[in-house]
PDB file of C-alpha atoms and ligand atoms in Angstrom:
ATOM      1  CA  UNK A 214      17.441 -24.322   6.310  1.00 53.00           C
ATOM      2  CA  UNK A 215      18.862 -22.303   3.480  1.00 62.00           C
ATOM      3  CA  UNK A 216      21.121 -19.734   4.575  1.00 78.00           C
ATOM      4  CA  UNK A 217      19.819 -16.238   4.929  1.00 93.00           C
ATOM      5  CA  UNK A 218      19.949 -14.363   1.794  1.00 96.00           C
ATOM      6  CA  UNK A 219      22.358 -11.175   1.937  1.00 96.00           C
ATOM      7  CA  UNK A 220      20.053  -8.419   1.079  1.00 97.00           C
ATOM      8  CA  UNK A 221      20.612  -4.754   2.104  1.00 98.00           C
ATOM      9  CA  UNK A 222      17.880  -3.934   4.232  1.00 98.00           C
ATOM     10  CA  UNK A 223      16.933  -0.436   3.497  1.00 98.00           C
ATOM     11  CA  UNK A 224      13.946   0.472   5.656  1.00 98.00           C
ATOM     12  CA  UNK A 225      14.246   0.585   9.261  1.00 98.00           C
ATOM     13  CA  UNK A 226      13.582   3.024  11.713  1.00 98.00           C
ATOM     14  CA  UNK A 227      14.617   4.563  15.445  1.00 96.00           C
ATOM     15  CA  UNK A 228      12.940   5.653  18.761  1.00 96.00           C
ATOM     16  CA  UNK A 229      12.782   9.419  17.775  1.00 95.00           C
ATOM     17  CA  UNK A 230       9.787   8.567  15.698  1.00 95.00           C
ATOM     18  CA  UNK A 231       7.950   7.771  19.268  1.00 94.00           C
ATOM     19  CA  UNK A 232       6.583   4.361  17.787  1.00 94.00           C
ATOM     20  CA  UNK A 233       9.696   2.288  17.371  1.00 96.00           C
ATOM     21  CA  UNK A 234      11.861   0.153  20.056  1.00 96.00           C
ATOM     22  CA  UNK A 235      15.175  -0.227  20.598  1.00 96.00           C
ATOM     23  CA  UNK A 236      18.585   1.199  20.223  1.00 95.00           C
ATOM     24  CA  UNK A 237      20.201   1.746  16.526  1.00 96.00           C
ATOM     25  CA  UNK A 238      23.001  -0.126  17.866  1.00 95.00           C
ATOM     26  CA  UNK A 239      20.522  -3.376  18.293  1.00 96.00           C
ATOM     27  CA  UNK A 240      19.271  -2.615  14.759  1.00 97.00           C
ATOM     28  CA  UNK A 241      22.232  -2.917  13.088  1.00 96.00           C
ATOM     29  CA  UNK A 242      23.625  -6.096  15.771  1.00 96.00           C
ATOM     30  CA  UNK A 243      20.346  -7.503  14.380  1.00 97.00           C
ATOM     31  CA  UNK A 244      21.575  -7.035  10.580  1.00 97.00           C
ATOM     32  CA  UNK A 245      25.029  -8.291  11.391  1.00 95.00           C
ATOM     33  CA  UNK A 246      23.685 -11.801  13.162  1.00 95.00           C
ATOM     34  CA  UNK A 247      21.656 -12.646   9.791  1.00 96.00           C
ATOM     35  CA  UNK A 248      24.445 -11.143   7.831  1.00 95.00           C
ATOM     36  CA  UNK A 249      23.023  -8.341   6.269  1.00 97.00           C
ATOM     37  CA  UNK A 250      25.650  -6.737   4.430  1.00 96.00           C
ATOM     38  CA  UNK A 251      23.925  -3.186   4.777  1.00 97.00           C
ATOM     39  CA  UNK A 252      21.394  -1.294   6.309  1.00 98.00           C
ATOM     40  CA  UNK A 253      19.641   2.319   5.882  1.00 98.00           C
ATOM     41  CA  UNK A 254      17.752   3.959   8.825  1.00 98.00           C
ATOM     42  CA  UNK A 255      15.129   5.877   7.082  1.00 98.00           C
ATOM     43  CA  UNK A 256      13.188   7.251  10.497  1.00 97.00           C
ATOM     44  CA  UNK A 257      10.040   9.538   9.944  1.00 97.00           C
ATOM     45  CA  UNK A 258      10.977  12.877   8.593  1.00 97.00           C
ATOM     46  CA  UNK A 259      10.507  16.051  10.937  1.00 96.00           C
ATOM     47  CA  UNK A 260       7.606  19.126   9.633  1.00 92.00           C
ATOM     48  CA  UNK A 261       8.283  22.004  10.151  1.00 88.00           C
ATOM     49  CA  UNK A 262       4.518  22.957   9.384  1.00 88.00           C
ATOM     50  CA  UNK A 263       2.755  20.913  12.121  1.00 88.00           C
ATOM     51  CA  UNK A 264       2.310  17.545   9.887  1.00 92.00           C
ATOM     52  CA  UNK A 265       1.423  14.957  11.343  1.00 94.00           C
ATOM     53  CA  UNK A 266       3.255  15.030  14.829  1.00 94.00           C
ATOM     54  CA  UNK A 267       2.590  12.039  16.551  1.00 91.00           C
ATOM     55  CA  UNK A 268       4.865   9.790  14.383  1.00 93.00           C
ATOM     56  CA  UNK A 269       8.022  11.300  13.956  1.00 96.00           C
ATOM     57  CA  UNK A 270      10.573  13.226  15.678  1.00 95.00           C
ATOM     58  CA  UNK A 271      11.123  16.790  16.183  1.00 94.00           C
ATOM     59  CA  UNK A 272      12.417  19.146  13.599  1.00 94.00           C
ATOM     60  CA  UNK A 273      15.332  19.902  16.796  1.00 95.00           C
ATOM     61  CA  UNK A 274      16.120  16.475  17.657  1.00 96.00           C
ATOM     62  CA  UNK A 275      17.036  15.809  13.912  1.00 97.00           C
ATOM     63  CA  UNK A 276      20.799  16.757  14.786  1.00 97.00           C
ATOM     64  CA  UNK A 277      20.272  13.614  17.067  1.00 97.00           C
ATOM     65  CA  UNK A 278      19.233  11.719  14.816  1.00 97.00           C
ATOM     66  CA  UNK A 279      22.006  12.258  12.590  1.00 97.00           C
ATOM     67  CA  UNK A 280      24.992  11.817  14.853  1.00 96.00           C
ATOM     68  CA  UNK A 281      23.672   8.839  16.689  1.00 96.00           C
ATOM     69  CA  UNK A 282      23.203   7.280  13.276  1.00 96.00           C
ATOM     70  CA  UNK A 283      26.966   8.341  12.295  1.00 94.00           C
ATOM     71  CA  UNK A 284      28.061   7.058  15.390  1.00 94.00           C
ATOM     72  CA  UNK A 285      27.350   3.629  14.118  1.00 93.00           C
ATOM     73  CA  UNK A 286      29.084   3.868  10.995  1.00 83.00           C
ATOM     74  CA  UNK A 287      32.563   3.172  11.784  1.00 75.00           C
ATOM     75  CA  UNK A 288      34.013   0.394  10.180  1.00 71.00           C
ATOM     76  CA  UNK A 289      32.548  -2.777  10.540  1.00 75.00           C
ATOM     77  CA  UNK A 290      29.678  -4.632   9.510  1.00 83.00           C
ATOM     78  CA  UNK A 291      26.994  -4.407   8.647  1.00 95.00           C
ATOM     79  CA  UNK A 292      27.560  -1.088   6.237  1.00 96.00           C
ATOM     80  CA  UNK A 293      24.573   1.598   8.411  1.00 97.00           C
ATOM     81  CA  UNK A 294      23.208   4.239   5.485  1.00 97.00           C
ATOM     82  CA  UNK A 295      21.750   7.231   6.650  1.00 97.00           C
ATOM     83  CA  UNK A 296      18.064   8.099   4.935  1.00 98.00           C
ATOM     84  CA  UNK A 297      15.123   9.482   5.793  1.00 98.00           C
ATOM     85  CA  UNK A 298      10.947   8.103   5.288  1.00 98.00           C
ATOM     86  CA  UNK A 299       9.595  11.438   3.578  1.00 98.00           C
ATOM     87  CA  UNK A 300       5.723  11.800   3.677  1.00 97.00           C
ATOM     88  CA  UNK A 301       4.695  13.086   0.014  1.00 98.00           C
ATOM     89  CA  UNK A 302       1.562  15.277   1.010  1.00 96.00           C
ATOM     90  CA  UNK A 303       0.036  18.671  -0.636  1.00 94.00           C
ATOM     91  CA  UNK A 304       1.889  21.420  -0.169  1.00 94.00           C
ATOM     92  CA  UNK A 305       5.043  19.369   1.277  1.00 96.00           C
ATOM     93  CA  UNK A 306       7.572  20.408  -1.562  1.00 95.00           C
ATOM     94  CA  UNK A 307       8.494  24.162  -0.393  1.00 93.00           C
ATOM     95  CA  UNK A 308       9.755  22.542   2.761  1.00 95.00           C
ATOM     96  CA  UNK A 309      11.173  19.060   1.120  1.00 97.00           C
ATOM     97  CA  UNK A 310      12.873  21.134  -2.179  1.00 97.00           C
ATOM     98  CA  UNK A 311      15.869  22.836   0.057  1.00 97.00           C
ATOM     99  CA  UNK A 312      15.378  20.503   3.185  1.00 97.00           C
ATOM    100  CA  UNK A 313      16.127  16.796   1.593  1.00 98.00           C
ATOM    101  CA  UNK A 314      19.105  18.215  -0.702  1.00 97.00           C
ATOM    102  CA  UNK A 315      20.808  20.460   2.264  1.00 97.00           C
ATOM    103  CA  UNK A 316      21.436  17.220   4.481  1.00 97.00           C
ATOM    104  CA  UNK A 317      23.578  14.094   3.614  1.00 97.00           C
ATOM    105  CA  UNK A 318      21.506  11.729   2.966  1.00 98.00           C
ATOM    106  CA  UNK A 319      22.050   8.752   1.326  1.00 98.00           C
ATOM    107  CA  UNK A 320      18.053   7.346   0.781  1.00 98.00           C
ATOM    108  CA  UNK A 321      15.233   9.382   0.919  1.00 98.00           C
ATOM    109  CA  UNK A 322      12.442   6.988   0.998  1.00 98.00           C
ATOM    110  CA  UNK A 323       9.139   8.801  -0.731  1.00 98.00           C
ATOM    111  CA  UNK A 324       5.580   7.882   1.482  1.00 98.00           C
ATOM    112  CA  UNK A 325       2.362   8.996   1.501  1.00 98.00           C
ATOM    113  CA  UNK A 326       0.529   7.957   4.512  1.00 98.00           C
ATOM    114  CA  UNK A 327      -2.243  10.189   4.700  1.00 97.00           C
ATOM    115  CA  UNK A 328      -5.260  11.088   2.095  1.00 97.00           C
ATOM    116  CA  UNK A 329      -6.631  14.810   3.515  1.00 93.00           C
ATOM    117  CA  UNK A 330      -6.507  14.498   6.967  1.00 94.00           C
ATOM    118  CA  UNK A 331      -7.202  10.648   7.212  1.00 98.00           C
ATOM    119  CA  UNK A 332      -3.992   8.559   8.294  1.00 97.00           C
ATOM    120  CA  UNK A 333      -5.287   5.526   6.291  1.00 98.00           C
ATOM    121  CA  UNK A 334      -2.796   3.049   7.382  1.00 98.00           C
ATOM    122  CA  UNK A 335      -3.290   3.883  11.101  1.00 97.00           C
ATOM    123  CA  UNK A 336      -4.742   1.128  12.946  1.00 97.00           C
ATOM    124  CA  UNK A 337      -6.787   4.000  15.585  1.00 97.00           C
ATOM    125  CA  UNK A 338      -8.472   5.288  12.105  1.00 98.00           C
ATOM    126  CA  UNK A 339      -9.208   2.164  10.264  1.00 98.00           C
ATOM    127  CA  UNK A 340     -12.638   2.423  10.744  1.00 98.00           C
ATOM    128  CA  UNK A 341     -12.626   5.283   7.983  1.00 98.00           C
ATOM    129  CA  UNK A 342     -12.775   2.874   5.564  1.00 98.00           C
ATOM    130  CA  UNK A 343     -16.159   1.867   6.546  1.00 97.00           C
ATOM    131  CA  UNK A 344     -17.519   4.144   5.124  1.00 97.00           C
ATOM    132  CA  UNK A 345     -15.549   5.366   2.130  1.00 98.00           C
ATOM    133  CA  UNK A 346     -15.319   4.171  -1.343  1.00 98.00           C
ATOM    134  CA  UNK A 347     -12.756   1.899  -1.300  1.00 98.00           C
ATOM    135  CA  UNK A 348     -11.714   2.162  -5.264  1.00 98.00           C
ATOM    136  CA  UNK A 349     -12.348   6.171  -5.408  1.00 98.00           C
ATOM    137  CA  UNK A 350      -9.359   6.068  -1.880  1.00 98.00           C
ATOM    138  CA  UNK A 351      -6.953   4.100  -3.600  1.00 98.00           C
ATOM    139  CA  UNK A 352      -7.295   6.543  -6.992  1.00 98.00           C
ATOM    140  CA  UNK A 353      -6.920   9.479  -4.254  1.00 98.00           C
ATOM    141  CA  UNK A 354      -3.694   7.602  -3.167  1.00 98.00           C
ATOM    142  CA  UNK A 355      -1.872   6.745  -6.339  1.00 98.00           C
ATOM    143  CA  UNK A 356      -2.854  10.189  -7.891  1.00 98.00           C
ATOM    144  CA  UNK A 357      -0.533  11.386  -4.817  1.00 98.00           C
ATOM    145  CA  UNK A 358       1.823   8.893  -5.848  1.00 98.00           C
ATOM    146  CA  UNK A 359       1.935  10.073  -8.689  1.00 98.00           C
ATOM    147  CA  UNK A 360       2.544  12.906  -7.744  1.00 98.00           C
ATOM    148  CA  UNK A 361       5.571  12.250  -4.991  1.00 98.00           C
ATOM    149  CA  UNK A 362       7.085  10.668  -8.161  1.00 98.00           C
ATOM    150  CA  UNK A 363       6.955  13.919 -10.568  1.00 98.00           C
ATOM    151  CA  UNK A 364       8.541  15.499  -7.592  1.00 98.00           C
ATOM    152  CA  UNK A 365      11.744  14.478  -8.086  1.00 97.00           C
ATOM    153  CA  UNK A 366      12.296  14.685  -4.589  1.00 98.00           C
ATOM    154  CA  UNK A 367      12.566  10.897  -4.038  1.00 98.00           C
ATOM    155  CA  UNK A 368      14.679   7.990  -4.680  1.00 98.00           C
ATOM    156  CA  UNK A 369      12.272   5.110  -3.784  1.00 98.00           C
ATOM    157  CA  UNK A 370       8.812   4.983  -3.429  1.00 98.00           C
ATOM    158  CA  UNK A 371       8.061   3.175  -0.040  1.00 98.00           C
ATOM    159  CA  UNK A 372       5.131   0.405   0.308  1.00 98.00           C
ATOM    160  CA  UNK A 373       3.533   1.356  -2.880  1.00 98.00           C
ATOM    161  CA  UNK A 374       0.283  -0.404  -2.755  1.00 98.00           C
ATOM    162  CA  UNK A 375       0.156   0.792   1.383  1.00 98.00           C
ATOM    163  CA  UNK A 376      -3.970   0.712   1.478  1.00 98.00           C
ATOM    164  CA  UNK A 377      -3.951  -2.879   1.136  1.00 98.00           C
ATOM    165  CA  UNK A 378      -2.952  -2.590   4.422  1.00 98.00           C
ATOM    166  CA  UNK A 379      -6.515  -3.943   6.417  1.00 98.00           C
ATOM    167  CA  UNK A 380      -7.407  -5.740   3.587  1.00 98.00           C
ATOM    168  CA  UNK A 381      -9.035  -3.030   1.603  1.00 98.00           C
ATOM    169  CA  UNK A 382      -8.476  -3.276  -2.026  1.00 98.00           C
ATOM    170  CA  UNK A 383      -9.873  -2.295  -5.500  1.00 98.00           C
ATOM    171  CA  UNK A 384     -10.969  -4.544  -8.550  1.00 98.00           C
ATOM    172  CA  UNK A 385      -8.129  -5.734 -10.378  1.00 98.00           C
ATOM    173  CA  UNK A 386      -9.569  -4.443 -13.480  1.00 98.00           C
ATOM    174  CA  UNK A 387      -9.606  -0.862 -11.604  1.00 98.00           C
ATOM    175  CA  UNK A 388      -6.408  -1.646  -9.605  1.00 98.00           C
ATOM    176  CA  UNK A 389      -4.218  -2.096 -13.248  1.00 98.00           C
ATOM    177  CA  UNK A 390      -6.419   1.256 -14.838  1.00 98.00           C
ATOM    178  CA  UNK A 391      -5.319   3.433 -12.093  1.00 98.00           C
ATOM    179  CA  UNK A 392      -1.352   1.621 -10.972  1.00 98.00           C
ATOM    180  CA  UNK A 393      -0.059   1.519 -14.796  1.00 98.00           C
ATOM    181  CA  UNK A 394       0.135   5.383 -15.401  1.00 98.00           C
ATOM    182  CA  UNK A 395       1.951   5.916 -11.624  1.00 98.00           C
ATOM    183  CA  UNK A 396       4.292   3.043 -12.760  1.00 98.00           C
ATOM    184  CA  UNK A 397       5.445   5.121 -15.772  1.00 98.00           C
ATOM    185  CA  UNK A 398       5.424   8.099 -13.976  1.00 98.00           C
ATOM    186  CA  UNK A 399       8.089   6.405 -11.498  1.00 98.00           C
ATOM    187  CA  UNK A 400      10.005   4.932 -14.137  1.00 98.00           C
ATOM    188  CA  UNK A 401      10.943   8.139 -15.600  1.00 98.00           C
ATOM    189  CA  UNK A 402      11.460   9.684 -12.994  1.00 98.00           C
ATOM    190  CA  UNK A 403      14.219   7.192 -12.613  1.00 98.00           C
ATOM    191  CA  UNK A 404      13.018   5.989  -9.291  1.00 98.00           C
ATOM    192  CA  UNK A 405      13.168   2.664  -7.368  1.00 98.00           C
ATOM    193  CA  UNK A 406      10.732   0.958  -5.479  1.00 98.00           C
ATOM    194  CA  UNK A 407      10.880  -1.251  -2.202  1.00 98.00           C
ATOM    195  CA  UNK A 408       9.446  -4.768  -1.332  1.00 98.00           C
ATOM    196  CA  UNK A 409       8.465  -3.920   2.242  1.00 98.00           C
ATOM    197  CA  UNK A 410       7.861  -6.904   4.194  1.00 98.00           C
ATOM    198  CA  UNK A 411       6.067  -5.277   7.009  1.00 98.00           C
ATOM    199  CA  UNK A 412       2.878  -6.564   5.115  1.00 98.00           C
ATOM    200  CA  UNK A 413       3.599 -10.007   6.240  1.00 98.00           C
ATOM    201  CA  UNK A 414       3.216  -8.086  10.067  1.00 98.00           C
ATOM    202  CA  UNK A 415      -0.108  -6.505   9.223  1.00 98.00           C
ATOM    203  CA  UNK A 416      -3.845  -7.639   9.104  1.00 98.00           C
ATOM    204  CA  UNK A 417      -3.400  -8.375   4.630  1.00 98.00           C
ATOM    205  CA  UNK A 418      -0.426 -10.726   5.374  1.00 98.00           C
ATOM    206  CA  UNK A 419       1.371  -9.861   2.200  1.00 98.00           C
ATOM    207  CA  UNK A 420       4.175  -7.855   0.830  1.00 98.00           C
ATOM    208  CA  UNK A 421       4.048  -4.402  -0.678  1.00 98.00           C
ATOM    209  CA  UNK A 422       3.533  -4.293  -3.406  1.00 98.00           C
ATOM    210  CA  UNK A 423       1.513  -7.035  -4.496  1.00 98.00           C
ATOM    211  CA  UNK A 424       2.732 -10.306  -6.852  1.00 98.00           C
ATOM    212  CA  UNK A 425       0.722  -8.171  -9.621  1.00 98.00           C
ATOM    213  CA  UNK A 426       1.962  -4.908  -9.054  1.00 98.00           C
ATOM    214  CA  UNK A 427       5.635  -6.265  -8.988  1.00 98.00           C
ATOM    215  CA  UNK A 428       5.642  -7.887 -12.512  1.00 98.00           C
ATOM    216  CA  UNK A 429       3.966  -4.490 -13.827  1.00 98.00           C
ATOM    217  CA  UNK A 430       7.070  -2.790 -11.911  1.00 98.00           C
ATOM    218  CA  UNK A 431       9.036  -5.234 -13.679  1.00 98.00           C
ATOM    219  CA  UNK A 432       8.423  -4.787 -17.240  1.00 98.00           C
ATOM    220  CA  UNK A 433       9.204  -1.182 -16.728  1.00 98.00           C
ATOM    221  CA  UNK A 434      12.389  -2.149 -15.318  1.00 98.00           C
ATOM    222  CA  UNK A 435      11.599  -0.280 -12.387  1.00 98.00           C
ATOM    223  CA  UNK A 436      14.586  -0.996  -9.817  1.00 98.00           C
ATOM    224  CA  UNK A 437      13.658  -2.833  -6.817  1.00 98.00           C
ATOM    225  CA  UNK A 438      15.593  -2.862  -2.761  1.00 98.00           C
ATOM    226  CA  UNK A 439      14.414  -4.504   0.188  1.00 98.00           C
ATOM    227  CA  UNK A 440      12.893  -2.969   3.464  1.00 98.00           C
ATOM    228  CA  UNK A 441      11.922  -4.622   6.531  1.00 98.00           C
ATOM    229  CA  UNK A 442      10.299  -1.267   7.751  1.00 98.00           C
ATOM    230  CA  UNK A 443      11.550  -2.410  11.037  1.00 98.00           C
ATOM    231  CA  UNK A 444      10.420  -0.520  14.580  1.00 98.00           C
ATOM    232  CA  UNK A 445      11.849  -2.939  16.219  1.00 98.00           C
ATOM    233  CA  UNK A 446      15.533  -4.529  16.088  1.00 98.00           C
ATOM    234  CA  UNK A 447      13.847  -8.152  16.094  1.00 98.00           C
ATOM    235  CA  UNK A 448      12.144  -7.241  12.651  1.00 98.00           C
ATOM    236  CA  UNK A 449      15.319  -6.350  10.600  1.00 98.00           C
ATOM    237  CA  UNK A 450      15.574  -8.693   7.296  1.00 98.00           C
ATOM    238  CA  UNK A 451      11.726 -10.084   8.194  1.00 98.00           C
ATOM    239  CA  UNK A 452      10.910 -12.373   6.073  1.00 98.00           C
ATOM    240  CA  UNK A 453      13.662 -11.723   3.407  1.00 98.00           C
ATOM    241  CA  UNK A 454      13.641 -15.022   1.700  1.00 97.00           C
ATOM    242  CA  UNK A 455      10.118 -14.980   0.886  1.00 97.00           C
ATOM    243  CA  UNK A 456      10.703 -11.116  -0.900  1.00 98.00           C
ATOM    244  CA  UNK A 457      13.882 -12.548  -2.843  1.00 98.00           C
ATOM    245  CA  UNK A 458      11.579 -15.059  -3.749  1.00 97.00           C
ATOM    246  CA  UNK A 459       8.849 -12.659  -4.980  1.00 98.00           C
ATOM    247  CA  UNK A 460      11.393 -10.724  -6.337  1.00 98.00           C
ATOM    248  CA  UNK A 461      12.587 -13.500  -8.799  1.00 97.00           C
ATOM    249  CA  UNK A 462       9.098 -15.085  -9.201  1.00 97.00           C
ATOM    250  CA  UNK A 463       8.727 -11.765 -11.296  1.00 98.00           C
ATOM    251  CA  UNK A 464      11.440 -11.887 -13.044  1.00 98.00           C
ATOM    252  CA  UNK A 465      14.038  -9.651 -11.648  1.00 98.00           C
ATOM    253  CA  UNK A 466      17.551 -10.083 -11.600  1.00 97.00           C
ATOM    254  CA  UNK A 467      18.836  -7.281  -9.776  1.00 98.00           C
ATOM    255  CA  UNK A 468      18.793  -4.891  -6.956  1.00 98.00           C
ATOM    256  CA  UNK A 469      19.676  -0.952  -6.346  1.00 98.00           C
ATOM    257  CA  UNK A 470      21.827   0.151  -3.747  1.00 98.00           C
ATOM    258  CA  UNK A 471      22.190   3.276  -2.950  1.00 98.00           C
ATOM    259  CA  UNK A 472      24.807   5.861  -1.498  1.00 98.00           C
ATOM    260  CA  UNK A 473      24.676   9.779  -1.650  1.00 98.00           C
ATOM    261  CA  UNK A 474      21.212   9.705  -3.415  1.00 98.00           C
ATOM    262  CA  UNK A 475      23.259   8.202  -6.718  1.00 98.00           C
ATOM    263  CA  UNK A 476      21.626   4.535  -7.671  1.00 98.00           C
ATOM    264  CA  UNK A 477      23.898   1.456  -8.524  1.00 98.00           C
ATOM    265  CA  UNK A 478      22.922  -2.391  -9.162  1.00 98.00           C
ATOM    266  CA  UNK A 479      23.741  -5.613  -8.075  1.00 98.00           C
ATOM    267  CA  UNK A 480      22.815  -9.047  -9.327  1.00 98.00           C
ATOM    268  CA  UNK A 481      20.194 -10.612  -6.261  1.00 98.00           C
ATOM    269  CA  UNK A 482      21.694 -13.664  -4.657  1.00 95.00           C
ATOM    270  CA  UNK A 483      20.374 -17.299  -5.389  1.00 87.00           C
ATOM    271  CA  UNK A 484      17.376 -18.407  -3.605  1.00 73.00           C
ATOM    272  CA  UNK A 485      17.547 -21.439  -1.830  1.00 58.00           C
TER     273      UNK A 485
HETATM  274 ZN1   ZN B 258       6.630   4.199  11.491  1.00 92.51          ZN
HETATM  275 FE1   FE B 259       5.663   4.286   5.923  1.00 92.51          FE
HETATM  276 FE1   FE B 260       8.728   3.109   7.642  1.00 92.51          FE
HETATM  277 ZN1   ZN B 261       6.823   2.830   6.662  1.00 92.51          ZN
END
């Protein structure tokens, strides 16, 4: 078996969200067993306005979440980052624009989960898409991409092409039409995106963002990391080889990492 390939793993997340397992300490024991040179907890941000409270923590118990992520990041290996999973959503910004730059973050992970009141991705409200329009939801979503990208409040948009999630999906032809102006929009906003392998977990068994999406990401040498969007400490680095290999199949070269918000590159490692 080839070895494991050492990828930061930027995407994980902790119990304080009330959907994830496990200690942080197991998260990171997890990394350091598949050698994992780094890791980033990016746990559900906290709303102050009443958004969405059933998947993520407290605005109070943030100070927790803080210091028992700092608590693992004495010396010793694997490297733990501290970020944050922001939901992009109307109206967030007058909260995000002092919130996100008054704490010490070194990710902040831009997401939009929800289009109006309709948490797409949530298994308990996938019958929605029943009776939508599949093609006019995913426009809705990437016009709020586009969106969480002029923001500036982000460094990396997380699972970009997220409705795929149940299998739902546009046209290519209308897919390219409406994903090529959000892909410019990121690039100059000089953000990265992530190859989430959580994908592989869920019903469309693939990694976001799609083989097609990545290549378009690519010639706009938009930067890439890796996320396991682990809730669990077994899921840490899932299915890492097969993203490296994605990665590459596209033609990239390089990741970002990441520390105090400020972007730097490294070449990818071989794949086997
Ligand atoms: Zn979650
Ligand atoms: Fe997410
Ligand atoms: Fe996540
Ligand atoms: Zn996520």
């Amino acid at each position: 078996m080839d070895p494991f390939p050492p990828l930061p793993d930027y995407h994980m997340h902790t119990h304080l969200c009330k959907h994830a397992q496990g200690e942080p300490s197991e998260y990171r024991s997890a990394a350091g067993r598949l050698g994992i040179p780094e890791i980033c907890f990016a746990d559900h941000n906290p709303n102050p306005d009443g958004y969405d409270p059933r998947h993520r923590m407290e605005m109070d118990l943030f100070p927790d979440y803080r210091s028992m992520i700092s608590a693992l990041r004495d010396p010793g290996n694997p490297t733990v980052l501290f970020g944050i999973e922001a939901d992009y959503y109307e109206g967030c910004e007058a909260h995000l624009a002092t919130w996100l730059p008054s704490q010490e973050f070194d990710l902040v992970l831009g997401s939009v989960h929800f289009i109006e009141d309709w948490g797409f991705d949530n298994p308990a409200e996938r019958h929605v898409w029943d009776s939508v329009d599949v093609t006019a939801t995913w426009r809705r979503y990437f016009e709020l991409v586009g969106r969480l990208a002029d923001s500036g409040l982000f460094d990396v948009v997380a699972h970009l092409d997220l409705p795929k999630k149940f299998g739902h999906r546009p046209p290519e032809k209308d897919l390219r039409e409406m994903v090529l102006p959000v892909l410019d929009r990121i690039a100059g906003a000089g953000m990265g995106i992530e190859l989430n392998t959580s994908g592989l977990r869920k019903p469309v068994g693939e990694i976001y963002p799609s083989s097609l999406i990545l290549s378009l990401a690519r010639q706009r040498d938009i930067p890439i990391c890796f996320g396991s969007d682990a809730h669990r400490p077994e899921e840490v680095g899932y299915a890492f080889p097969r993203a490296l290999a994605l990665a590459r199949e596209v033609g990239y070269d390089r990741h970002l990492t990441i520390r105090d918000r400020a972007m730097s590159f490294e070449p990818l490692p071989a794949t086997g």
